[in-house]
Coordinates of C-alpha atoms and ligand atoms in Angstrom, one line a residue:
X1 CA -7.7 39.5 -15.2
X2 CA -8.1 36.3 -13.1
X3 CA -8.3 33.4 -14.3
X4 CA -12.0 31.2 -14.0
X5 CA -12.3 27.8 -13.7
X6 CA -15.1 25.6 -14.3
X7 CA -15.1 21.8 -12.8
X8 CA -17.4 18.9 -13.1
X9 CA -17.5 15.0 -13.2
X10 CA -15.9 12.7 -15.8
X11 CA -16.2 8.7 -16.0
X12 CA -16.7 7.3 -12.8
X13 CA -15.0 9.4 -9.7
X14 CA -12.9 11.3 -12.1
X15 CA -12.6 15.1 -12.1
X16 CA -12.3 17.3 -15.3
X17 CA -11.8 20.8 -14.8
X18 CA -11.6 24.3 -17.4
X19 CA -9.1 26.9 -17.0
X20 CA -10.4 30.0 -19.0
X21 CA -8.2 33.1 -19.5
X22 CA -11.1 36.1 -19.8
X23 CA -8.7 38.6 -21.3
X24 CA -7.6 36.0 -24.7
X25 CA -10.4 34.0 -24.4
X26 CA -7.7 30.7 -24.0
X27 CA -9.2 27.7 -22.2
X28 CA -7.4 25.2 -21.0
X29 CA -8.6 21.9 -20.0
X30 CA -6.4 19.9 -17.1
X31 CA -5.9 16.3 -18.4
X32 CA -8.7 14.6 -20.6
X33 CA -10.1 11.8 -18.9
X34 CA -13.1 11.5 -21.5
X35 CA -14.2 13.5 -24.3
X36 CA -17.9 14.0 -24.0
X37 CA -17.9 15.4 -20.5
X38 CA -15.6 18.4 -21.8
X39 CA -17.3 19.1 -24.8
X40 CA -20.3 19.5 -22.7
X41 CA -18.7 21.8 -20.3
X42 CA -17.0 23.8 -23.2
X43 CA -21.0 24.3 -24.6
X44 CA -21.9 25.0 -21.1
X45 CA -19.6 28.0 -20.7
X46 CA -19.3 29.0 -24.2
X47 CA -15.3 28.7 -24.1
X48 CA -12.9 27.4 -26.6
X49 CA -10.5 24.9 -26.1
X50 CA -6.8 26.3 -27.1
X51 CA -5.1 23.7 -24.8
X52 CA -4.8 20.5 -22.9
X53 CA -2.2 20.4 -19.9
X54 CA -1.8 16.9 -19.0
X55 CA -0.3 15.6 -16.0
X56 CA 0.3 12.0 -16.4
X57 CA 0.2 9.4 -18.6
X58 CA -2.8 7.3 -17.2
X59 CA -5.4 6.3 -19.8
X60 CA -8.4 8.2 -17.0
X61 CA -6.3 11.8 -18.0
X62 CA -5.7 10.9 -21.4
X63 CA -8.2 9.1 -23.3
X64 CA -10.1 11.7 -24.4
X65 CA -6.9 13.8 -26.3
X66 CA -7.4 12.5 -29.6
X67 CA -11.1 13.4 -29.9
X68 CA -10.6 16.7 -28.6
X69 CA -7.3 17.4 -30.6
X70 CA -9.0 16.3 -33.7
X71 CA -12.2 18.8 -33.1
X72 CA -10.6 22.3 -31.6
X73 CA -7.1 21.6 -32.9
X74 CA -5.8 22.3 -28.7
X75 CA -2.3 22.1 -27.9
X76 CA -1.2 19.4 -25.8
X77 CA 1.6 19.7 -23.2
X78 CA 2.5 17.1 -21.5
X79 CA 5.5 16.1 -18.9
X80 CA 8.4 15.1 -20.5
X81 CA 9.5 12.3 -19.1
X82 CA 5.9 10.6 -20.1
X83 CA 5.3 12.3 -23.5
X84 CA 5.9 8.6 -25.4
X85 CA 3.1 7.1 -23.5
X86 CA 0.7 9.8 -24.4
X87 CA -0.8 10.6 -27.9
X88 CA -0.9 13.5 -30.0
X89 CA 1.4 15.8 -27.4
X90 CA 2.7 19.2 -29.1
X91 CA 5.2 20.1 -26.0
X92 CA 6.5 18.5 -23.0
X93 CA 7.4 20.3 -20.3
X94 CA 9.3 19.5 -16.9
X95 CA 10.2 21.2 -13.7
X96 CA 10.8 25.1 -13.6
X97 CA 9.4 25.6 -17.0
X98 CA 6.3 28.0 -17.7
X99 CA 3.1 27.0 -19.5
X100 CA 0.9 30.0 -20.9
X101 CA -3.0 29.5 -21.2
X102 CA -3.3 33.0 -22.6
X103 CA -1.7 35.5 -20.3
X104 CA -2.2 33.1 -17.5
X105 CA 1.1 31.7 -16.6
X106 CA 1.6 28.3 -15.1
X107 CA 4.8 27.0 -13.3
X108 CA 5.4 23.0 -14.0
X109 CA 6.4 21.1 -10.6
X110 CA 7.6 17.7 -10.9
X111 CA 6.1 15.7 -8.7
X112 CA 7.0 11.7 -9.5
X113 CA 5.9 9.2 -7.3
X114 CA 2.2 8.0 -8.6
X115 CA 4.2 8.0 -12.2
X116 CA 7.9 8.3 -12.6
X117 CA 6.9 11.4 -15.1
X118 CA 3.8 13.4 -13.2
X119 CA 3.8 16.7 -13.2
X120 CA 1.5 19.6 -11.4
X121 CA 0.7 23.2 -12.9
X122 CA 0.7 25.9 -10.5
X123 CA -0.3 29.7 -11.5
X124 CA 0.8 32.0 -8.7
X125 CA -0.7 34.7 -9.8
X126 CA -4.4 33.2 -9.1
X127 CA -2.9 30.5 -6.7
X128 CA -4.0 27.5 -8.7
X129 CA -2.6 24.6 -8.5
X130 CA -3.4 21.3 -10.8
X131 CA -2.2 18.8 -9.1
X132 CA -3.4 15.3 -11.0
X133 CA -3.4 12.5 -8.8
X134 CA -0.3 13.2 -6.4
X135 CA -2.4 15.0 -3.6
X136 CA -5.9 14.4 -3.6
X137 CA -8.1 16.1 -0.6
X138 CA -7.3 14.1 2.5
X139 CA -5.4 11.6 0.5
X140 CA -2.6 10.9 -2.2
X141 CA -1.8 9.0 -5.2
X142 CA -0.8 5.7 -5.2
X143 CA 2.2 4.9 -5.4
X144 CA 2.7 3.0 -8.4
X145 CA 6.1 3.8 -10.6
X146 CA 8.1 6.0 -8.0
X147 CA 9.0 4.4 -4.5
X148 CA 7.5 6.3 -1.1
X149 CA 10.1 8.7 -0.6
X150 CA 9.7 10.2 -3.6
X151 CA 6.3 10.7 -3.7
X152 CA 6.9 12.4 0.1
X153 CA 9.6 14.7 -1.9
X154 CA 6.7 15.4 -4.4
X155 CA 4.0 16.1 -1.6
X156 CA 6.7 18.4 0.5
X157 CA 6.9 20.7 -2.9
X158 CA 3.4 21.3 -3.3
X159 CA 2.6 22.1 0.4
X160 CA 5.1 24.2 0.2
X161 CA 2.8 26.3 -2.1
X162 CA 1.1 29.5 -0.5
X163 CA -1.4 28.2 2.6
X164 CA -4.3 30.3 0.4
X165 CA -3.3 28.2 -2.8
X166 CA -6.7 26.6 -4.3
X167 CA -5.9 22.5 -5.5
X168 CA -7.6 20.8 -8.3
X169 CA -7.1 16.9 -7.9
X170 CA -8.1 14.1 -10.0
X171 CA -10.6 12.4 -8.3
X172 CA -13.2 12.5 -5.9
X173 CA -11.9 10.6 -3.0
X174 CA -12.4 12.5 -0.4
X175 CA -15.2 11.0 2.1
X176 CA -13.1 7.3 1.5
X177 CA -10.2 9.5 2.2
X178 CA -11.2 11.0 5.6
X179 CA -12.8 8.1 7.2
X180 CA -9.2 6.2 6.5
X181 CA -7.1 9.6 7.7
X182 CA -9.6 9.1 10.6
X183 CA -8.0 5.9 11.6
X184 CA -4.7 7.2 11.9
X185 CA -5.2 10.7 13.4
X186 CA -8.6 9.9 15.6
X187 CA -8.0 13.1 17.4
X188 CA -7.4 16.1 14.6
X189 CA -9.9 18.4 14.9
X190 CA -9.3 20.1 11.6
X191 CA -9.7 16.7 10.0
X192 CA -12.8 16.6 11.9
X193 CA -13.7 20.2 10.9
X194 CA -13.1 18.9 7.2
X195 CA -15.3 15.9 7.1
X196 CA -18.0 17.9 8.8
X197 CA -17.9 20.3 5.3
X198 CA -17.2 17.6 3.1
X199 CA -20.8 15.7 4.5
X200 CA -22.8 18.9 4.1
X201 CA -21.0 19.5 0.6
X202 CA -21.5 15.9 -0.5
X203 CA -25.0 15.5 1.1
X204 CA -25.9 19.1 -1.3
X205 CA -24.7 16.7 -4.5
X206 CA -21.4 19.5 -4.8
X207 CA -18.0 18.1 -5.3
X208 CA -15.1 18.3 -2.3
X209 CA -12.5 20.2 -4.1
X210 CA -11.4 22.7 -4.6
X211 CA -9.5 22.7 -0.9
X212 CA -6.3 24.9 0.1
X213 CA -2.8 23.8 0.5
X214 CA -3.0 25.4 4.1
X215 CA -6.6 23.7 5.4
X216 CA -5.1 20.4 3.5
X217 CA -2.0 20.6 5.5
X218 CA -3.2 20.8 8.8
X219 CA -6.2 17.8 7.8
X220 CA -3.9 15.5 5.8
X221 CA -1.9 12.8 7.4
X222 CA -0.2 12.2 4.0
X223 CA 1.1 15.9 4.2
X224 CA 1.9 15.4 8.0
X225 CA 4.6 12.5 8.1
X226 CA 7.1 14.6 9.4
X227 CA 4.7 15.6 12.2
X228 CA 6.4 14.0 15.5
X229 CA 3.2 13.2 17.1
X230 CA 1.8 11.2 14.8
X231 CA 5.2 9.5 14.1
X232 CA 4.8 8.4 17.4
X233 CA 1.6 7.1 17.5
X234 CA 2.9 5.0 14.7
X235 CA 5.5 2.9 16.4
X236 CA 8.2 5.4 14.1
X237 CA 8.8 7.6 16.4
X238 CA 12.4 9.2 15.3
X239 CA 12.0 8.0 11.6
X240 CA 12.6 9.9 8.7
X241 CA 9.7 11.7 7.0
X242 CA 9.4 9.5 3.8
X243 CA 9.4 6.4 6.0
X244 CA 6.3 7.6 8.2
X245 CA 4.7 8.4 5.1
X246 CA 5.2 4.9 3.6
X247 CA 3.5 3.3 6.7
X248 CA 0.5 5.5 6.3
X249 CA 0.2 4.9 2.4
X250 CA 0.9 1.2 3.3
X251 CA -1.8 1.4 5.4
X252 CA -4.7 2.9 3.3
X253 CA -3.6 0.1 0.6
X254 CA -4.7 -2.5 3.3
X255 CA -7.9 0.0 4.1
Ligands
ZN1 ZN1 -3.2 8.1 -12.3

């Protein structure tokens, strides 16, 4: 049966979002940014929490754990490389390894860069992929613990995921997002195809995501630093990937 998913608004721009397994009746909630938000979508749909799949340690995906831990007695996986920096975790989990929600089956990516420890969930079967705040819709993480080229390394594995591959990110960022990408790729028309949807979704009060890896790739100048044009129009033209990249996150720091 394939999985359903259920998304709505947490704390200020955050996103929380339900995976729900039909077949067990497992529910999984991605990250926990606040409490009361997810026990109001959990009421909503009528599903019970069996599990918390965390992607980094940050306290806007975390500080809502302990309440929820403490009510439906969840699991909580989180990455390995972060699990001392987050509270009440039951596993930890790195690249390769497979994380069940029910009989839906997730593949861990490591994707550092944002944090030296991040992690994504990908479930093939229903192309999902949870991907925290490394890619966000027309945009990426900061980079904050990792250095440029590795979060380029992390971005290059998760558009690498099937073109028809459905992303959940952390926040809604995306109108900020395109009229920055704007400034560096002026003439994209599937950037300009995208904000045109994103202002009728926004303007109908409905969120920008989910968006697929193979509409993001084409939209996204963070996913397009090895595209030769735009190296070009950059001053970098010849430069490795990672360093293209660095300019353009450089860049939208300054934005
Ligand atoms: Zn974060």
């Amino acid at each position: 049966m394939a999985a359903q998913t259920y998304l709505f608004p947490c704390l200020t721009d955050n996103f929380g979002v339900l995976v729900h397994d039909p077949a067990s009746g497992s529910t999984a909630s991605i990250d926990a940014p606040e409490a009361a938000p997810i026990e109001a979508a959990l009421q909503k749909t009528g599903w019970r929490l069996t599990d918390i799949l965390v992607t980094h340690h940050h306290g806007d995906h975390t500080a809502g754990i302990g309440a929820l831990k403490a009510h439906h007695r969840c699991r909580v996986v989180a990455p390995r490389g972060e699990a001392q920096r987050i509270a009440d975790v039951d596993e930890t989990v790195g690249e390769g390894d497979t994380v069940k929600v029910g009989a839906l089956e997730g593949r861990v990516i490591d994707t550092p860069g944002h944090t030296m420890g991040h992690i994504s969930y990908f479930f093939p079967a229903d192309k999902l992929a949870f991907v925290g705040d490394t890619l966000f819709s027309i945009g990426c993480g900061r980079v904050i613990e990792g250095t440029p080229q590795m979060m380029w390394n992390s971005l290059v594995k998760l558009r690498a995921l099937p073109d028809d591959t459905r992303f959940y990110c952390g926040h809604e960022y995306t109108k900020a997002n395109i009229r920055f990408a704007k400034t560096v790729e002026p003439n994209n028309q599937a950037l300009d195809a995208r904000a045109e949807e994103v202002d009728k979704l926004v303007a109908a009060g409905k969120p920008t995501i989910p968006a697929t890896i193979g509409a993001e790739k084409a939209a996204n100048p963070f996913l397009r630093a090895d595209n030769a044009e735009l190296a070009k129009s950059l001053g970098l033209a010849g430069a490795p990937a990672w360093k293209v990249f660095a300019e353009i996150r450089e860049r939208k720091n300054r934005f």
